[in-house]
Structures are given as C-alpha cells and as structure tokens.
C-alpha cells in the first residue's frame, strides 16, 4: 500500500484571506505561529488580521531559532502553546519550516505553511533536512507535508533578495537530478508521475528567473515573482513528494551529494543551500558527461550571479577529499541511483565543472 499526500495551496496578495475558511475545514480554534524572527514580523500581522473577526485564537508566536537542529525541534515540541494548538503555522524559509514540520509531526499536529521567502520547496514537502549544531548535515526527517500552503507574492517580493536568488539555484536541481536518478530504472506510476512533473521545473526558471529576481530587488510583486515562487514551492515540492517514497528515492542525487558533502567542510563565509546546490548541478552534468546542459546551466548561473566555480563558494581542490568523504555518508550517495557513486569520478566531475566555470568567467 502507498499513500501520497500533497499540499493544497492558495496564492495571491490576498492569500491570507482564505485562512479562516481553510481552518474551518479542520474545526480549528487555536493556532500557533512558529518560524523565523524576520519571517514572523513579515507574515504574522497578515495572519492575525485574517482571523481577527473570528473565534480563532492565536495562542503564541514562537521564534524557532536559526537552524533546523534537533535541539530546536525538541524545544518546539515541549512549548505549551505548540502543544495546545489545533493547527501549527510554519512561517519562514526552509530551515524554519522544516523545524516546525518535524516538531509538529511528533505531536501529530496539522501544519499550514507560509513561505515568506522562496529559498527551496520545504513549504510543500514531506521531507526535512536536520543539521548538527555545528552546521553540518545530520539526517533527513520525514514529517507529513503541510496540509495547506499560503503563498503571498508581495511578502516574498519584500524579503531579502538573496533567498529568492538561492531558491532559483535550488530549483534548478530538481529536473536534472530526478531525470538522472531515474534514468536506469523501470518506474511505477508514482515515480513516472514525479518524473513527468520534474520535467516542468527548469523552463520556468530560464523564462522568468531574471525578471523575477529584478522584481524582488525592487520589492515589486509581479507575474514573474509569482511564477518563480510557484515553481520553487509547488512544482519542485510536488516532485519531491512523488519521488521520495518508502520503497524508492529519486528526489536528489549528485547535486545534493555535493551540497551535503560541502556542509562538512569548515571554511570562512556563509553560503545558502541553493547557492551551493546550483554549482552541484554543474557537477551532476559533468559527472553524467552531459556537456550541452553543463554549458547551458552554467551560462544561466553566470547570468544570475550564481556560482560557476569552487572559489565562489570558498572551496578549492584541496577541500575535495574531505568533501567527498562527507558526501559518502549522505542519502544521495547511499541510494546508488542511477548506479553506485564513484568517488574518483565525483571528484573529477567537480574539477571539470570548476574548470569550465573559470573559463566562462574569463570570457
């Protein structure tokens, strides 16, 4: 038996107006808002205003912390307002939403998500990335996906631009990773549906990415911002839920193996998930020997200012043995899709992607 859940969603500058009606479907009377400090400042006023003339009570607004760690998950689980709520609102970016989803799952709480930035697809997914306190990756958790997503493009447009930028970088990985991971298997209906939907993920980024990023830099909600937000949150999120099942995992492979491996390399600087993943996509194409897409995606990265070289994420070839060792402990490496990972080939692919990127930057 297989059960596949998908989040419903509401999108628009008036998205929060749908909250009371949506809560009524679950008989909810008490809600708690939990997420990032900046995210709650941006979204909580709109959420509380939407329920102001109802009998719904906001029991508390809780800042989750700054990273999705087991400590932060545990802290939410024991918070009285979190325990008492009928519905939990997960507000913020990926780490905030992952923390709230995972804590809520321990209490069997219904979750609504409110992505205030579009840095990844966490607002729609049944997976969460849990980190150690030192910032290295610990493990994946598998909470249920949020029941409903409220996407307000104006809130997203007014958020710091780097998250939208990194979200494009992360979303660029979905189609290539799923296509590559599934390339040697006979797929069942669910996986085939995930692959089909994955093939809708890259083109909106190429078409709307530059304009969307320009509009976010101007704090302007637009069709481009909405299209990119839906692609990052909904398209890639739905693909994640279809390709991440108990009996198979095609959701990510080489690009995220690179990212997850990089979290174990201590270095100066702070690098966003999608920022590093976007270079990992170039590594994937080099690993697969797909020169055409290596060139296409690298040129798009360059156009948006996403990294095309190791130096741009403060790595160099001396870091590669450590990065590779950390990558070997990741889910992506262990899944062996579409075939067992080869360490030497992986390192050579990183070097190939970096060499092409340096040539591109020199033009």
CSV table of C-alpha atoms in Angstrom, one decimal:
chain,number,residue,atom,x,y,z
A,1,UNK,CA,0.0,0.0,0.0
A,2,UNK,CA,1.2,3.5,-0.8
A,3,UNK,CA,-0.3,6.8,0.3
A,4,UNK,CA,0.9,10.0,-1.4
A,5,UNK,CA,-0.2,13.3,0.2
A,6,UNK,CA,0.0,16.7,-1.5
A,7,UNK,CA,-0.5,20.1,0.0
A,8,UNK,CA,-3.3,22.3,-1.2
A,9,UNK,CA,-2.3,25.9,-1.8
A,10,UNK,CA,-3.6,29.4,-2.1
A,11,UNK,CA,-1.6,32.1,-4.0
A,12,UNK,CA,-2.1,35.8,-4.3
A,13,UNK,CA,-1.6,39.1,-2.4
A,14,UNK,CA,-4.9,38.3,-0.7
A,15,UNK,CA,-3.9,34.7,0.1
A,16,UNK,CA,-4.3,35.1,3.9
A,17,UNK,CA,-8.0,36.0,3.5
A,18,UNK,CA,-8.5,32.2,2.8
A,19,UNK,CA,-7.2,31.2,6.2
A,20,UNK,CA,-10.4,31.3,8.3
A,21,UNK,CA,-12.3,29.2,5.7
A,22,UNK,CA,-9.4,26.7,5.5
A,23,UNK,CA,-9.1,26.4,9.2
A,24,UNK,CA,-12.9,25.8,9.5
A,25,UNK,CA,-12.5,22.6,7.5
A,26,UNK,CA,-10.5,21.2,10.4
A,27,UNK,CA,-12.6,22.6,13.2
A,28,UNK,CA,-9.5,24.6,14.4
A,29,UNK,CA,-10.0,27.1,17.2
A,30,UNK,CA,-6.4,27.5,18.4
A,31,UNK,CA,-3.4,28.2,16.2
A,32,UNK,CA,0.2,28.9,16.9
A,33,UNK,CA,2.6,30.7,14.6
A,34,UNK,CA,6.2,29.4,14.6
A,35,UNK,CA,9.1,30.4,12.4
A,36,UNK,CA,11.9,32.7,11.8
A,37,UNK,CA,12.1,36.1,13.6
A,38,UNK,CA,12.1,38.1,10.4
A,39,UNK,CA,9.5,35.9,8.7
A,40,UNK,CA,7.1,36.3,11.6
A,41,UNK,CA,7.5,40.0,11.5
A,42,UNK,CA,6.6,39.9,7.8
A,43,UNK,CA,3.7,37.5,7.9
A,44,UNK,CA,2.2,37.4,11.4
A,45,UNK,CA,0.3,40.7,11.1
A,46,UNK,CA,-1.5,39.5,8.0
A,47,UNK,CA,-2.3,36.1,9.5
A,48,UNK,CA,-3.6,37.6,12.8
A,49,UNK,CA,-5.6,40.2,10.9
A,50,UNK,CA,-7.2,37.5,8.8
A,51,UNK,CA,-8.6,35.7,11.9
A,52,UNK,CA,-9.3,38.9,13.9
A,53,UNK,CA,-13.0,38.8,13.4
A,54,UNK,CA,-13.4,35.1,14.1
A,55,UNK,CA,-13.4,32.8,17.1
A,56,UNK,CA,-9.9,31.6,16.2
A,57,UNK,CA,-7.3,32.3,18.9
A,58,UNK,CA,-3.6,32.8,18.1
A,59,UNK,CA,-2.0,31.1,21.2
A,60,UNK,CA,1.5,32.4,20.7
A,61,UNK,CA,4.1,33.5,18.1
A,62,UNK,CA,7.3,31.4,18.6
A,63,UNK,CA,10.7,32.1,17.1
A,64,UNK,CA,12.1,28.7,16.3
A,65,UNK,CA,15.8,29.5,16.3
A,66,UNK,CA,18.1,30.0,13.3
A,67,UNK,CA,18.7,26.4,12.1
A,68,UNK,CA,16.8,23.1,11.8
A,69,UNK,CA,18.5,21.2,14.6
A,70,UNK,CA,17.2,18.5,16.9
A,71,UNK,CA,17.6,20.9,19.8
A,72,UNK,CA,15.2,23.4,18.1
A,73,UNK,CA,12.8,20.7,17.2
A,74,UNK,CA,12.7,19.4,20.8
A,75,UNK,CA,12.2,23.0,22.1
A,76,UNK,CA,9.1,23.4,20.0
A,77,UNK,CA,7.7,20.0,21.0
A,78,UNK,CA,7.6,21.0,24.7
A,79,UNK,CA,6.3,24.5,24.2
A,80,UNK,CA,2.8,24.7,25.8
A,81,UNK,CA,1.3,26.9,23.0
A,82,UNK,CA,2.6,24.5,20.4
A,83,UNK,CA,1.2,21.5,22.3
A,84,UNK,CA,-2.2,23.2,22.7
A,85,UNK,CA,-2.7,24.4,19.1
A,86,UNK,CA,-5.1,22.7,16.7
A,87,UNK,CA,-3.1,23.9,13.7
A,88,UNK,CA,0.5,25.0,13.6
A,89,UNK,CA,1.6,27.7,11.1
A,90,UNK,CA,5.1,27.1,9.8
A,91,UNK,CA,6.3,30.5,8.8
A,92,UNK,CA,9.6,31.4,7.0
A,93,UNK,CA,12.2,29.7,4.8
A,94,UNK,CA,13.2,26.1,4.5
A,95,UNK,CA,15.0,25.7,7.8
A,96,UNK,CA,12.2,27.3,9.8
A,97,UNK,CA,9.5,25.3,8.0
A,98,UNK,CA,11.5,22.0,8.3
A,99,UNK,CA,11.9,22.6,12.0
A,100,UNK,CA,8.2,23.3,12.6
A,101,UNK,CA,7.0,20.4,10.3
A,102,UNK,CA,9.3,17.9,12.2
A,103,UNK,CA,8.2,19.1,15.6
A,104,UNK,CA,4.5,19.1,14.7
A,105,UNK,CA,4.8,15.5,13.4
A,106,UNK,CA,5.9,14.3,16.8
A,107,UNK,CA,2.7,15.7,18.2
A,108,UNK,CA,0.5,14.7,15.2
A,109,UNK,CA,-0.3,18.3,14.6
A,110,UNK,CA,-1.8,19.7,11.4
A,111,UNK,CA,0.6,22.1,9.7
A,112,UNK,CA,-0.1,25.0,7.4
A,113,UNK,CA,2.9,26.6,5.8
A,114,UNK,CA,3.6,30.2,4.9
A,115,UNK,CA,6.8,30.6,2.9
A,116,UNK,CA,8.0,34.2,3.4
A,117,UNK,CA,11.0,33.5,1.2
A,118,UNK,CA,11.3,31.1,-1.7
A,119,UNK,CA,14.7,29.6,-1.0
A,120,UNK,CA,13.6,26.0,-1.5
A,121,UNK,CA,10.5,23.7,-1.6
A,122,UNK,CA,10.2,22.9,2.1
A,123,UNK,CA,6.8,24.5,2.3
A,124,UNK,CA,5.3,21.7,0.3
A,125,UNK,CA,7.4,18.6,1.1
A,126,UNK,CA,7.3,15.6,3.3
A,127,UNK,CA,11.0,15.7,4.0
A,128,UNK,CA,13.1,17.9,6.3
A,129,UNK,CA,16.9,18.4,6.5
A,130,UNK,CA,18.1,18.3,10.1
A,131,UNK,CA,21.6,19.7,10.8
A,132,UNK,CA,24.0,19.3,13.7
A,133,UNK,CA,24.6,22.3,15.9
A,134,UNK,CA,27.9,22.9,14.1
A,135,UNK,CA,26.1,23.4,10.8
A,136,UNK,CA,27.0,20.1,9.2
A,137,UNK,CA,24.1,17.9,8.0
A,138,UNK,CA,22.8,15.3,10.4
A,139,UNK,CA,20.0,13.4,8.7
A,140,UNK,CA,16.7,13.6,6.8
A,141,UNK,CA,13.4,13.5,8.7
A,142,UNK,CA,10.2,12.6,7.0
A,143,UNK,CA,7.3,14.5,8.5
A,144,UNK,CA,4.0,14.7,6.6
A,145,UNK,CA,3.8,17.6,4.1
A,146,UNK,CA,1.9,20.7,5.2
A,147,UNK,CA,-1.9,20.4,4.6
A,148,UNK,CA,-2.2,23.9,3.1
A,149,UNK,CA,0.3,26.5,1.8
A,150,UNK,CA,-0.4,30.2,1.7
A,151,UNK,CA,1.8,32.0,-0.8
A,152,UNK,CA,1.7,35.8,-0.8
A,153,UNK,CA,4.0,37.1,-3.6
A,154,UNK,CA,4.1,40.5,-2.0
A,155,UNK,CA,5.6,39.1,1.2
A,156,UNK,CA,8.1,37.2,-0.9
A,157,UNK,CA,9.0,40.2,-3.1
A,158,UNK,CA,9.7,42.3,0.0
A,159,UNK,CA,12.0,39.6,1.6
A,160,UNK,CA,15.8,39.8,1.2
A,161,UNK,CA,16.7,39.1,-2.5
A,162,UNK,CA,19.4,36.6,-1.8
A,163,UNK,CA,16.9,33.9,-0.7
A,164,UNK,CA,14.9,34.2,-3.9
A,165,UNK,CA,18.2,34.1,-5.8
A,166,UNK,CA,19.2,30.9,-3.9
A,167,UNK,CA,15.8,29.4,-4.4
A,168,UNK,CA,16.2,29.6,-8.1
A,169,UNK,CA,19.6,27.9,-7.7
A,170,UNK,CA,18.0,25.1,-5.6
A,171,UNK,CA,15.1,24.6,-8.0
A,172,UNK,CA,17.5,24.3,-10.9
A,173,UNK,CA,18.5,20.9,-9.5
A,174,UNK,CA,15.1,19.3,-9.5
A,175,UNK,CA,14.7,18.4,-13.1
A,176,UNK,CA,18.3,17.3,-13.7
A,177,UNK,CA,18.5,15.2,-10.5
A,178,UNK,CA,15.3,13.4,-11.0
A,179,UNK,CA,15.9,12.7,-14.7
A,180,UNK,CA,19.4,11.4,-13.9
A,181,UNK,CA,18.3,9.3,-10.8
A,182,UNK,CA,15.5,7.6,-12.7
A,183,UNK,CA,17.4,7.0,-15.9
A,184,UNK,CA,18.2,3.3,-15.4
A,185,UNK,CA,15.1,2.1,-13.6
A,186,UNK,CA,11.7,0.7,-14.6
A,187,UNK,CA,9.4,3.2,-12.9
A,188,UNK,CA,6.0,2.7,-11.4
A,189,UNK,CA,3.1,5.1,-11.8
A,190,UNK,CA,4.0,7.3,-8.9
A,191,UNK,CA,7.7,7.7,-9.9
A,192,UNK,CA,6.7,8.2,-13.5
A,193,UNK,CA,4.4,11.0,-12.5
A,194,UNK,CA,7.2,12.6,-10.4
A,195,UNK,CA,9.5,12.4,-13.4
A,196,UNK,CA,6.9,13.9,-15.7
A,197,UNK,CA,6.3,16.8,-13.3
A,198,UNK,CA,10.1,17.2,-12.8
A,199,UNK,CA,10.3,18.0,-16.5
A,200,UNK,CA,8.3,21.1,-15.9
A,201,UNK,CA,10.7,22.6,-13.3
A,202,UNK,CA,13.6,24.1,-15.3
A,203,UNK,CA,12.0,26.1,-18.1
A,204,UNK,CA,10.0,28.5,-15.8
A,205,UNK,CA,13.3,29.4,-14.2
A,206,UNK,CA,15.0,30.1,-17.5
A,207,UNK,CA,12.0,32.1,-18.7
A,208,UNK,CA,11.1,34.1,-15.6
A,209,UNK,CA,14.2,33.9,-13.4
A,210,UNK,CA,15.9,37.1,-14.4
A,211,UNK,CA,12.8,39.2,-14.4
A,212,UNK,CA,11.6,37.7,-11.1
A,213,UNK,CA,14.9,38.5,-9.4
A,214,UNK,CA,14.9,42.0,-10.8
A,215,UNK,CA,11.4,42.5,-9.4
A,216,UNK,CA,12.3,41.1,-6.0
A,217,UNK,CA,15.3,43.5,-5.9
A,218,UNK,CA,12.7,46.3,-6.5
A,219,UNK,CA,10.3,44.8,-3.8
A,220,UNK,CA,7.7,44.5,-6.6
A,221,UNK,CA,5.2,41.7,-6.7
A,222,UNK,CA,4.8,40.6,-10.3
A,223,UNK,CA,3.8,37.7,-12.5
A,224,UNK,CA,7.4,36.7,-12.7
A,225,UNK,CA,7.7,36.6,-8.9
A,226,UNK,CA,4.6,34.5,-8.7
A,227,UNK,CA,5.7,32.1,-11.4
A,228,UNK,CA,9.1,31.6,-9.8
A,229,UNK,CA,7.5,31.2,-6.4
A,230,UNK,CA,5.1,28.6,-7.6
A,231,UNK,CA,7.9,26.7,-9.5
A,232,UNK,CA,10.2,26.7,-6.4
A,233,UNK,CA,7.5,25.8,-3.9
A,234,UNK,CA,4.8,23.9,-5.7
A,235,UNK,CA,6.4,22.3,-8.8
A,236,UNK,CA,9.5,21.1,-7.1
A,237,UNK,CA,7.7,20.3,-3.8
A,238,UNK,CA,5.2,18.1,-5.5
A,239,UNK,CA,8.0,16.3,-7.4
A,240,UNK,CA,9.8,15.8,-4.1
A,241,UNK,CA,6.7,14.1,-2.6
A,242,UNK,CA,6.2,11.8,-5.6
A,243,UNK,CA,9.9,10.8,-5.9
A,244,UNK,CA,10.5,10.3,-2.2
A,245,UNK,CA,8.7,7.1,-1.1
A,246,UNK,CA,9.4,4.3,1.3
A,247,UNK,CA,10.4,1.9,-1.5
A,248,UNK,CA,12.3,4.3,-3.7
A,249,UNK,CA,14.2,7.6,-3.6
A,250,UNK,CA,14.8,9.7,-6.8
A,251,UNK,CA,14.4,13.1,-5.3
A,252,UNK,CA,18.0,14.1,-5.3
A,253,UNK,CA,21.4,12.7,-6.3
A,254,UNK,CA,24.7,14.2,-7.4
A,255,UNK,CA,24.0,17.9,-6.9
A,256,UNK,CA,22.7,17.5,-3.3
A,257,UNK,CA,25.5,15.0,-2.6
A,258,UNK,CA,27.9,17.8,-3.4
A,259,UNK,CA,26.0,20.3,-1.2
A,260,UNK,CA,25.6,17.9,1.7
A,261,UNK,CA,29.2,17.0,1.5
A,262,UNK,CA,30.2,20.7,1.5
A,263,UNK,CA,28.4,21.3,4.8
A,264,UNK,CA,31.2,19.2,6.5
A,265,UNK,CA,34.0,21.4,5.1
A,266,UNK,CA,34.9,24.2,7.6
A,267,UNK,CA,35.6,27.4,5.8
A,268,UNK,CA,35.0,31.1,6.1
A,269,UNK,CA,31.8,32.6,4.7
A,270,UNK,CA,28.1,31.8,4.8
A,271,UNK,CA,26.6,30.1,1.7
A,272,UNK,CA,22.9,29.5,1.1
A,273,UNK,CA,21.7,26.0,0.3
A,274,UNK,CA,20.5,26.8,-3.2
A,275,UNK,CA,23.6,28.8,-3.9
A,276,UNK,CA,25.8,25.7,-3.4
A,277,UNK,CA,23.3,23.3,-4.9
A,278,UNK,CA,23.4,25.4,-8.2
A,279,UNK,CA,27.1,24.6,-8.5
A,280,UNK,CA,26.3,21.0,-7.6
A,281,UNK,CA,24.0,20.9,-10.7
A,282,UNK,CA,27.1,21.6,-12.8
A,283,UNK,CA,28.9,18.8,-11.1
A,284,UNK,CA,26.0,16.5,-11.9
A,285,UNK,CA,26.2,17.3,-15.6
A,286,UNK,CA,30.0,16.9,-15.6
A,287,UNK,CA,29.5,13.5,-13.8
A,288,UNK,CA,26.9,12.4,-16.3
A,289,UNK,CA,29.0,13.6,-19.3
A,290,UNK,CA,26.2,16.0,-20.4
A,291,UNK,CA,28.3,18.8,-21.8
A,292,UNK,CA,25.4,20.6,-23.5
A,293,UNK,CA,23.5,21.1,-20.3
A,294,UNK,CA,26.7,21.8,-18.3
A,295,UNK,CA,27.2,24.8,-20.7
A,296,UNK,CA,23.5,25.8,-20.6
A,297,UNK,CA,23.0,25.8,-16.9
A,298,UNK,CA,26.5,27.3,-16.2
A,299,UNK,CA,25.7,30.2,-18.5
A,300,UNK,CA,22.4,30.8,-16.7
A,301,UNK,CA,24.2,30.6,-13.4
A,302,UNK,CA,26.6,33.3,-14.6
A,303,UNK,CA,23.8,35.5,-15.8
A,304,UNK,CA,22.1,35.4,-12.3
A,305,UNK,CA,25.4,35.6,-10.4
A,306,UNK,CA,25.0,32.0,-9.1
A,307,UNK,CA,28.4,30.2,-8.7
A,308,UNK,CA,30.1,28.5,-11.5
A,309,UNK,CA,33.4,27.9,-9.7
A,310,UNK,CA,34.6,26.4,-6.4
A,311,UNK,CA,36.2,29.7,-5.5
A,312,UNK,CA,32.8,31.4,-5.4
A,313,UNK,CA,31.7,29.1,-2.6
A,314,UNK,CA,35.1,29.4,-0.9
A,315,UNK,CA,36.3,25.9,-1.8
A,316,UNK,CA,39.3,24.7,-3.8
A,317,UNK,CA,40.7,21.4,-4.9
A,318,UNK,CA,42.4,20.8,-1.5
A,319,UNK,CA,38.9,20.5,0.1
A,320,UNK,CA,37.7,17.8,-2.3
A,321,UNK,CA,38.9,14.7,-0.4
A,322,UNK,CA,37.1,15.9,2.7
A,323,UNK,CA,34.0,16.9,0.8
A,324,UNK,CA,33.9,13.5,-0.9
A,325,UNK,CA,34.2,11.7,2.4
A,326,UNK,CA,31.3,13.7,3.9
A,327,UNK,CA,29.3,13.1,0.7
A,328,UNK,CA,29.7,9.3,1.0
A,329,UNK,CA,27.6,9.5,4.2
A,330,UNK,CA,24.7,11.2,2.5
A,331,UNK,CA,21.4,9.7,1.5
A,332,UNK,CA,22.1,10.6,-2.1
A,333,UNK,CA,25.3,8.6,-2.2
A,334,UNK,CA,23.9,5.6,-0.4
A,335,UNK,CA,20.8,5.4,-2.6
A,336,UNK,CA,23.0,4.4,-5.5
A,337,UNK,CA,20.7,5.9,-8.2
A,338,UNK,CA,21.0,5.5,-11.1
A,339,UNK,CA,24.1,3.5,-10.2
A,340,UNK,CA,26.7,3.3,-7.4
A,341,UNK,CA,28.5,6.5,-7.0
A,342,UNK,CA,32.2,6.5,-7.9
A,343,UNK,CA,34.4,8.7,-5.7
A,344,UNK,CA,37.1,9.3,-8.2
A,345,UNK,CA,34.6,10.2,-10.9
A,346,UNK,CA,32.8,12.5,-8.5
A,347,UNK,CA,36.0,14.5,-7.7
A,348,UNK,CA,36.9,14.7,-11.4
A,349,UNK,CA,33.4,16.0,-12.2
A,350,UNK,CA,33.8,18.7,-9.6
A,351,UNK,CA,37.1,19.7,-11.2
A,352,UNK,CA,35.6,19.6,-14.7
A,353,UNK,CA,32.7,21.9,-13.6
A,354,UNK,CA,35.1,24.3,-11.9
A,355,UNK,CA,37.4,24.4,-14.9
A,356,UNK,CA,34.5,25.2,-17.2
A,357,UNK,CA,33.2,27.8,-14.8
A,358,UNK,CA,36.6,29.5,-14.7
A,359,UNK,CA,36.8,29.6,-18.5
A,360,UNK,CA,33.3,31.1,-18.5
A,361,UNK,CA,34.1,33.8,-16.1
A,362,UNK,CA,37.2,34.7,-18.1
A,363,UNK,CA,35.2,35.5,-21.2
